[in-house]
mmCIF file of C-alpha atoms and ligand atoms in Angstrom:
data_model
loop_
_atom_site.group_PDB
_atom_site.id
_atom_site.type_symbol
_atom_site.label_atom_id
_atom_site.label_comp_id
_atom_site.label_asym_id
_atom_site.label_seq_id
_atom_site.Cartn_x
_atom_site.Cartn_y
_atom_site.Cartn_z
ATOM 1 C CA MET A 689 -2.133 12.421 12.262
ATOM 2 C CA LYS A 690 -5.016 12.823 15.198
ATOM 3 C CA VAL A 691 -6.360 8.958 14.994
ATOM 4 C CA ASN A 692 -8.838 9.698 17.857
ATOM 5 C CA GLY A 693 -12.454 8.665 17.521
ATOM 6 C CA PHE A 694 -11.974 5.783 14.717
ATOM 7 C CA ASP A 695 -11.919 1.876 15.804
ATOM 8 C CA PHE A 696 -8.613 1.657 14.405
ATOM 9 C CA ASP A 697 -6.217 -1.621 15.843
ATOM 10 C CA ASP A 698 -2.272 -0.500 16.136
ATOM 11 C CA ASN A 699 -0.870 -1.363 13.107
ATOM 12 C CA THR A 700 -3.154 0.742 11.441
ATOM 13 C CA ARG A 701 -3.035 3.191 13.601
ATOM 14 C CA ALA A 702 0.801 3.340 12.938
ATOM 15 C CA ALA A 703 0.618 3.688 9.355
ATOM 16 C CA LEU A 704 -2.098 6.264 8.865
ATOM 17 C CA SER A 705 -0.206 8.161 11.782
ATOM 18 C CA GLY A 706 2.788 8.017 9.612
ATOM 19 C CA LEU A 707 1.389 8.447 6.419
ATOM 20 C CA PRO A 708 2.071 12.806 6.322
ATOM 21 C CA ARG A 709 4.883 14.489 5.728
ATOM 22 C CA ALA A 710 5.504 17.740 6.656
ATOM 23 C CA GLY A 711 1.942 18.081 7.102
ATOM 24 C CA ARG A 712 0.692 16.584 3.913
ATOM 25 C CA LEU A 713 -0.324 13.413 3.008
ATOM 26 C CA PRO A 714 1.218 11.641 -0.690
ATOM 27 C CA HIS A 715 -0.512 12.816 -3.013
ATOM 28 C CA ALA A 716 -1.126 8.723 -4.926
ATOM 29 C CA LEU A 717 -2.208 6.346 -2.366
ATOM 30 C CA LEU A 718 -3.032 3.029 -2.720
ATOM 31 C CA LEU A 719 -4.554 1.169 0.610
ATOM 32 C CA GLU A 720 -4.295 -2.439 0.834
ATOM 33 C CA CYS A 721 -6.259 -4.033 2.983
ATOM 34 C CA PRO A 722 -8.377 -7.681 3.424
ATOM 35 C CA ASP A 723 -11.504 -5.309 5.247
ATOM 36 C CA ALA A 724 -12.891 -3.388 3.448
ATOM 37 C CA ASP A 725 -14.541 -1.403 5.313
ATOM 38 C CA ARG A 726 -12.221 -0.880 7.660
ATOM 39 C CA ALA A 727 -10.547 0.804 4.936
ATOM 40 C CA ALA A 728 -12.669 3.070 4.052
ATOM 41 C CA GLN A 729 -12.701 4.475 7.328
ATOM 42 C CA ALA A 730 -8.553 4.558 6.753
ATOM 43 C CA ALA A 731 -9.551 6.375 3.926
ATOM 44 C CA VAL A 732 -12.479 8.764 5.922
ATOM 45 C CA LEU A 733 -10.042 9.966 8.271
ATOM 46 C CA LEU A 734 -7.395 10.404 5.109
ATOM 47 C CA SER A 735 -10.003 12.683 3.474
ATOM 48 C CA MET A 736 -10.344 14.372 7.003
ATOM 49 C CA PHE A 737 -7.354 15.742 7.427
ATOM 50 C CA ALA A 738 -6.944 16.478 3.788
ATOM 51 C CA VAL A 739 -9.790 18.851 4.107
ATOM 52 C CA CYS A 740 -9.781 20.221 7.619
ATOM 53 C CA SER A 741 -9.398 23.714 8.428
ATOM 54 C CA GLY A 742 -8.887 23.886 12.286
ATOM 55 C CA ASP A 743 -6.360 24.703 14.161
ATOM 56 C CA GLY A 744 -3.595 22.211 15.823
ATOM 57 C CA GLU A 745 -2.878 18.987 14.692
ATOM 58 C CA HIS A 746 -5.120 17.694 11.682
ATOM 59 C CA PRO A 747 -7.810 16.303 11.221
ATOM 60 C CA CYS A 748 -9.252 18.334 14.089
ATOM 61 C CA GLY A 749 -12.727 16.671 14.006
ATOM 62 C CA VAL A 750 -15.029 19.096 14.346
ATOM 63 C CA CYS A 751 -14.109 21.747 12.076
ATOM 64 C CA LYS A 752 -17.569 21.829 9.088
ATOM 65 C CA ASN A 753 -14.755 20.087 6.494
ATOM 66 C CA CYS A 754 -13.518 17.565 8.986
ATOM 67 C CA ARG A 755 -17.237 16.969 9.915
ATOM 68 C CA ASN A 756 -18.802 17.038 6.411
ATOM 69 C CA ALA A 757 -15.739 14.659 5.349
ATOM 70 C CA ARG A 758 -16.359 11.980 8.523
ATOM 71 C CA GLU A 759 -20.352 11.558 6.761
ATOM 72 C CA LYS A 760 -19.302 11.354 2.946
ATOM 73 C CA ALA A 761 -20.704 14.772 2.501
ATOM 74 C CA HIS A 762 -17.763 16.842 1.673
ATOM 75 C CA PRO A 763 -18.676 18.588 -1.567
ATOM 76 C CA ASP A 764 -14.948 18.286 -2.291
ATOM 77 C CA VAL A 765 -14.570 14.969 -1.750
ATOM 78 C CA THR A 766 -15.334 12.312 -4.363
ATOM 79 C CA TRP A 767 -16.255 9.071 -3.496
ATOM 80 C CA LEU A 768 -16.321 8.024 -6.813
ATOM 81 C CA PRO A 769 -19.630 5.539 -7.286
ATOM 82 C CA LEU A 770 -20.529 3.153 -10.031
ATOM 83 C CA LEU A 771 -22.424 3.814 -12.764
ATOM 84 C CA PRO A 772 -26.147 1.955 -13.223
ATOM 85 C CA GLN A 773 -25.633 -0.974 -13.451
ATOM 86 C CA LYS A 774 -21.863 -1.726 -13.480
ATOM 87 C CA LYS A 775 -19.282 -3.678 -11.765
ATOM 88 C CA GLN A 776 -16.099 -2.012 -12.623
ATOM 89 C CA TYR A 777 -15.211 2.086 -13.315
ATOM 90 C CA ALA A 778 -15.575 3.675 -17.058
ATOM 91 C CA ILE A 779 -13.227 4.664 -18.273
ATOM 92 C CA SER A 780 -15.222 7.862 -19.590
ATOM 93 C CA GLN A 781 -15.741 7.898 -15.356
ATOM 94 C CA ILE A 782 -12.037 8.667 -15.012
ATOM 95 C CA ARG A 783 -11.627 10.726 -17.222
ATOM 96 C CA ASP A 784 -13.662 12.660 -15.985
ATOM 97 C CA MET A 785 -12.500 13.015 -12.865
ATOM 98 C CA ILE A 786 -9.042 14.152 -13.674
ATOM 99 C CA ARG A 787 -10.362 16.853 -15.653
ATOM 100 C CA ASP A 788 -13.020 17.384 -12.726
ATOM 101 C CA ALA A 789 -9.161 17.388 -10.672
ATOM 102 C CA SER A 790 -7.638 21.000 -12.018
ATOM 103 C CA VAL A 791 -10.499 22.566 -11.194
ATOM 104 C CA LEU A 792 -10.369 24.167 -7.630
ATOM 105 C CA PRO A 793 -11.671 23.038 -4.859
ATOM 106 C CA ASN A 794 -15.576 24.353 -3.171
ATOM 107 C CA GLU A 795 -15.077 24.689 0.382
ATOM 108 C CA ALA A 796 -11.805 23.204 0.799
ATOM 109 C CA ASP A 797 -7.844 23.648 0.456
ATOM 110 C CA ALA A 798 -8.090 21.027 -1.334
ATOM 111 C CA LYS A 799 -9.823 17.600 -3.472
ATOM 112 C CA VAL A 800 -9.744 13.924 -2.514
ATOM 113 C CA TYR A 801 -11.023 11.570 -5.423
ATOM 114 C CA ILE A 802 -11.922 7.361 -3.812
ATOM 115 C CA LEU A 803 -11.553 5.343 -5.353
ATOM 116 C CA GLU A 804 -13.059 1.171 -3.887
ATOM 117 C CA ASN A 805 -12.900 -1.928 -4.110
ATOM 118 C CA CYS A 806 -10.184 -1.569 -6.936
ATOM 119 C CA ASP A 807 -9.853 -4.878 -7.278
ATOM 120 C CA GLU A 808 -13.302 -6.098 -8.437
ATOM 121 C CA ARG A 809 -13.495 -2.159 -10.378
ATOM 122 C CA LEU A 810 -10.533 -1.286 -11.943
ATOM 123 C CA ALA A 811 -8.060 -4.318 -11.805
ATOM 124 C CA SER A 812 -9.280 -5.249 -15.300
ATOM 125 C CA ARG A 813 -9.286 -1.782 -16.656
ATOM 126 C CA PRO A 814 -5.991 -1.123 -17.838
ATOM 127 C CA GLU A 815 -6.277 1.309 -19.973
ATOM 128 C CA ALA A 816 -8.486 3.032 -16.738
ATOM 129 C CA GLN A 817 -5.479 2.337 -15.057
ATOM 130 C CA ASN A 818 -3.046 3.811 -17.475
ATOM 131 C CA ALA A 819 -4.915 6.865 -17.733
ATOM 132 C CA PHE A 820 -3.879 7.669 -14.163
ATOM 133 C CA LEU A 821 -0.490 7.400 -14.352
ATOM 134 C CA LYS A 822 0.559 10.639 -15.578
ATOM 135 C CA LEU A 823 -1.676 12.394 -13.252
ATOM 136 C CA ALA A 824 0.136 10.484 -10.820
ATOM 137 C CA GLU A 825 2.968 11.607 -11.495
ATOM 138 C CA GLU A 826 2.268 15.321 -12.200
ATOM 139 C CA PRO A 827 -0.653 15.583 -10.013
ATOM 140 C CA PRO A 828 -2.366 19.185 -9.893
ATOM 141 C CA PRO A 829 -1.929 20.578 -6.625
ATOM 142 C CA ASN A 830 -3.606 19.989 -3.403
ATOM 143 C CA VAL A 831 -5.157 16.518 -4.680
ATOM 144 C CA TYR A 832 -5.605 13.607 -3.365
ATOM 145 C CA PHE A 833 -6.108 9.786 -5.422
ATOM 146 C CA MET A 834 -6.580 7.141 -3.041
ATOM 147 C CA LEU A 835 -7.663 3.739 -4.259
ATOM 148 C CA LEU A 836 -8.943 0.940 -1.950
ATOM 149 C CA CYS A 837 -7.781 -2.579 -2.182
ATOM 150 C CA ARG A 838 -8.434 -5.903 -0.928
ATOM 151 C CA SER A 839 -4.859 -7.144 -2.429
ATOM 152 C CA ALA A 840 -2.732 -4.636 -4.078
ATOM 153 C CA GLN A 841 -1.020 -7.213 -7.210
ATOM 154 C CA SER A 842 -3.898 -7.318 -8.813
ATOM 155 C CA LEU A 843 -3.059 -3.413 -10.642
ATOM 156 C CA LEU A 844 -1.042 -3.149 -12.651
ATOM 157 C CA PRO A 845 2.384 -2.602 -11.351
ATOM 158 C CA THR A 846 3.319 0.491 -13.416
ATOM 159 C CA ILE A 847 0.640 1.833 -10.869
ATOM 160 C CA LEU A 848 2.074 0.501 -7.929
ATOM 161 C CA SER A 849 5.378 2.325 -8.692
ATOM 162 C CA ARG A 850 3.716 5.846 -8.840
ATOM 163 C CA PHE A 851 1.048 5.539 -5.934
ATOM 164 C CA THR A 852 2.112 5.199 -2.673
ATOM 165 C CA VAL A 853 1.393 1.417 -0.976
ATOM 166 C CA VAL A 854 -0.459 1.247 2.858
ATOM 167 C CA ARG A 855 -0.986 -1.945 3.804
ATOM 168 C CA LEU A 856 -3.542 -1.556 6.698
ATOM 169 C CA ARG A 857 -3.126 -6.160 8.170
ATOM 170 C CA SER A 858 -2.184 -6.245 11.256
ATOM 171 C CA GLU A 859 -0.172 -8.997 12.038
ATOM 172 C CA ALA A 860 -3.037 -11.722 13.055
ATOM 173 C CA VAL A 861 -4.039 -11.299 9.594
ATOM 174 C CA TYR A 862 -0.613 -14.089 8.411
ATOM 175 C CA ASP A 863 -1.048 -17.772 9.634
ATOM 176 C CA GLU A 864 1.347 -19.240 11.792
ATOM 177 C CA ALA A 865 3.342 -20.645 8.541
ATOM 178 C CA ALA A 866 3.501 -17.726 6.626
ATOM 179 C CA ARG A 867 5.001 -15.898 9.649
ATOM 180 C CA ARG A 868 7.418 -18.580 9.929
ATOM 181 C CA ALA A 869 8.231 -18.537 6.600
ATOM 182 C CA ALA A 870 8.629 -14.746 6.009
ATOM 183 C CA GLU A 871 11.105 -14.973 9.261
ATOM 184 C CA ASP A 872 13.054 -17.932 7.823
ATOM 185 C CA ILE A 873 13.178 -16.413 4.843
ATOM 186 C CA ALA A 874 14.345 -12.806 6.134
ATOM 187 C CA ARG A 875 17.441 -14.361 8.704
ATOM 188 C CA GLY A 876 18.454 -16.729 5.228
ATOM 189 C CA ILE A 877 18.968 -13.504 3.522
ATOM 190 C CA LEU A 878 21.636 -12.757 6.383
ATOM 191 C CA ASP A 879 23.481 -15.734 6.227
ATOM 192 C CA SER A 880 26.055 -16.153 4.021
ATOM 193 C CA ASN A 881 25.409 -19.605 3.834
ATOM 194 C CA GLU A 882 23.069 -19.699 0.558
ATOM 195 C CA TYR A 883 21.135 -23.170 2.256
ATOM 196 C CA PRO A 884 19.491 -22.150 4.634
ATOM 197 C CA LEU A 885 17.701 -19.373 2.487
ATOM 198 C CA LEU A 886 17.105 -21.924 -0.383
ATOM 199 C CA LYS A 887 15.172 -24.539 2.143
ATOM 200 C CA ALA A 888 13.591 -20.799 4.028
ATOM 201 C CA CYS A 889 12.397 -20.656 -0.042
ATOM 202 C CA ARG A 890 10.637 -23.762 -0.545
ATOM 203 C CA ALA A 891 7.563 -22.478 2.128
ATOM 204 C CA LEU A 892 7.247 -19.667 -1.538
ATOM 205 C CA THR A 893 6.229 -23.425 -3.437
ATOM 206 C CA ASP A 894 2.954 -23.564 -1.206
ATOM 207 C CA LYS A 895 0.383 -20.840 -3.386
ATOM 208 C CA ALA A 896 -1.087 -20.964 0.015
ATOM 209 C CA CYS A 897 1.372 -19.920 1.808
ATOM 210 C CA ALA A 898 3.398 -17.548 -0.730
ATOM 211 C CA ASP A 899 1.770 -14.414 -0.570
ATOM 212 C CA GLY A 900 0.829 -13.995 3.354
ATOM 213 C CA ALA A 901 5.147 -15.000 3.444
ATOM 214 C CA LEU A 902 6.137 -12.297 0.946
ATOM 215 C CA ALA A 903 3.698 -9.944 2.510
ATOM 216 C CA ALA A 904 4.874 -10.698 6.330
ATOM 217 C CA LEU A 905 8.522 -10.311 5.152
ATOM 218 C CA ARG A 906 7.659 -6.723 3.983
ATOM 219 C CA LEU A 907 6.588 -5.699 6.749
ATOM 220 C CA HIS A 908 9.914 -6.961 7.602
ATOM 221 C CA LEU A 909 11.548 -5.321 5.401
ATOM 222 C CA ARG A 910 9.474 -2.088 5.227
ATOM 223 C CA ASP A 911 10.193 -1.714 9.313
ATOM 224 C CA ALA A 912 14.037 -2.128 8.293
ATOM 225 C CA LEU A 913 13.774 1.369 6.269
ATOM 226 C CA VAL A 914 11.313 2.859 8.978
ATOM 227 C CA LEU A 915 14.634 1.632 11.755
ATOM 228 C CA LEU A 916 17.117 3.455 9.034
ATOM 229 C CA SER A 917 15.464 5.668 8.946
ATOM 230 C CA GLY A 918 14.785 6.621 12.979
ATOM 231 C CA GLY A 919 10.949 6.258 12.527
ATOM 232 C CA LYS A 920 9.301 4.014 14.928
ATOM 233 C CA PRO A 921 8.517 0.552 13.634
ATOM 234 C CA LEU A 922 5.034 -0.403 13.271
ATOM 235 C CA GLY A 923 6.208 -4.008 14.342
ATOM 236 C CA ASP A 924 8.277 -5.147 17.655
ATOM 237 C CA SER A 925 10.129 -8.084 15.681
ATOM 238 C CA GLU A 926 14.103 -8.621 16.099
ATOM 239 C CA THR A 927 14.389 -9.222 12.105
ATOM 240 C CA ALA A 928 13.847 -5.575 11.184
ATOM 241 C CA ARG A 929 16.311 -4.803 13.531
ATOM 242 C CA LEU A 930 18.778 -7.508 12.419
ATOM 243 C CA LEU A 931 17.694 -6.572 8.792
ATOM 244 C CA ALA A 932 18.645 -2.614 9.115
ATOM 245 C CA ALA A 933 21.993 -3.568 11.265
ATOM 246 C CA ARG A 934 22.730 -5.375 7.595
ATOM 247 C CA LEU A 935 21.707 -3.886 4.825
ATOM 248 C CA THR A 936 21.548 -0.520 3.200
ATOM 249 C CA ARG A 937 18.253 1.193 2.199
ATOM 250 C CA GLN A 938 18.540 0.375 -1.102
ATOM 251 C CA LYS A 939 19.202 -3.643 -0.751
ATOM 252 C CA LEU A 940 16.303 -3.317 1.190
ATOM 253 C CA LEU A 941 14.328 -1.571 -1.178
ATOM 254 C CA ASP A 942 15.105 -3.705 -3.902
ATOM 255 C CA LEU A 943 14.681 -6.576 -1.625
ATOM 256 C CA LEU A 944 10.490 -5.061 -1.198
ATOM 257 C CA ALA A 945 10.476 -4.691 -4.886
ATOM 258 C CA LEU A 946 11.516 -8.240 -5.452
ATOM 259 C CA CYS A 947 8.414 -9.635 -3.058
ATOM 260 C CA ASP A 948 6.210 -7.170 -5.260
ATOM 261 C CA SER A 949 7.543 -8.786 -8.350
ATOM 262 C CA ALA A 950 7.353 -11.808 -6.871
ATOM 263 C CA GLY A 951 3.106 -11.394 -5.658
ATOM 264 C CA VAL A 952 3.299 -10.412 -9.485
ATOM 265 C CA LYS A 953 4.052 -13.225 -10.853
ATOM 266 C CA ILE A 954 2.316 -15.585 -8.113
ATOM 267 C CA LYS A 955 -0.767 -13.347 -9.411
ATOM 268 C CA GLN A 956 -0.223 -14.267 -12.704
ATOM 269 C CA ASN A 957 0.221 -18.589 -12.707
ATOM 270 C CA VAL A 958 3.807 -18.999 -12.274
ATOM 271 C CA ASN A 959 5.804 -22.035 -11.191
ATOM 272 C CA MET A 960 5.895 -22.385 -8.225
ATOM 273 C CA ASN A 961 8.474 -24.529 -7.799
ATOM 274 C CA LEU A 962 10.332 -22.051 -10.425
ATOM 275 C CA LEU A 963 9.011 -18.816 -8.074
ATOM 276 C CA GLY A 964 10.937 -20.137 -4.830
ATOM 277 C CA THR A 965 14.902 -20.793 -6.971
ATOM 278 C CA TRP A 966 14.122 -16.559 -8.559
ATOM 279 C CA VAL A 967 13.192 -15.401 -5.180
ATOM 280 C CA CYS A 968 16.954 -17.144 -3.239
ATOM 281 C CA GLY A 969 17.929 -16.212 -6.500
ATOM 282 C CA GLU A 970 17.222 -12.952 -6.266
ATOM 283 C CA CYS A 971 17.639 -12.262 -2.565
ATOM 284 C CA ARG A 972 21.602 -13.187 -2.912
ATOM 285 C CA ARG A 973 22.141 -11.663 -6.159
ATOM 286 C CA ILE A 974 20.597 -8.125 -4.141
ATOM 287 C CA THR A 975 22.288 -9.052 -1.185
ATOM 288 C CA TRP A 976 25.704 -9.965 -1.885
ATOM 289 C CA GLN A 977 26.313 -7.746 -4.384
ATOM 290 C CA ARG A 978 27.950 -4.314 -3.545
HETATM 291 ZN ZN1 LIG B 1218 -10.915 20.023 10.819
#
């Protein structure tokens, strides 16, 4: 994916350019980014990639499809608006969009639907999210859905499991305490002695730190997975290399899922002392099971 002409930091650039597989984007994407403008820019780039009709690497940036998508004026790229006086998407809008998705595109070979600010517009609408589920499993050909949000954890776990979640975060977003906690937890996971992990997981009892620590831990795990598949990691962490050298792909995936579950529990106001103990126990179970 060509990311020329967009002002992204290295992490965002790497996350986006690593997305296409065999020239195609995942059909259901969830872009998580603390900065709504950057998320929107990322969605613009991805929509250009989806509709581009130029030769060579996409998006070419110069074909009519690219130019219109860039201006948010492409008939096949829908930035779903809110209805007047509304702060959330209406279920009828989601249903209309799903119906529209099965209609062939006008000018491009693909259709794209972009839903912004899903933390507020979709998060408290489980029925609207559920309408997506079947679609995310069996999307019409050449149709792409992109949900943009600040925190993926505000959406239903069933959505998270069906959408490809892309976290557009630069390392700098985590504060030092969160980064160190993630590092300690990852090293603790690899230690045959339980005590270092138990000690590291105490950082999760601090709610302010826990979200960042889990996000930073995810980055290590994700990079370890990328390393295992021979790809280029987003960060340059020794921790990710150690994780990749010592854990199987399945265990890394299970640990990632654990981070997501822990995030959901934080949102549900779980007792933070119990959370630390639970994460520690689950890490041990996942890591040391055969
Ligand atoms: Zn193009």
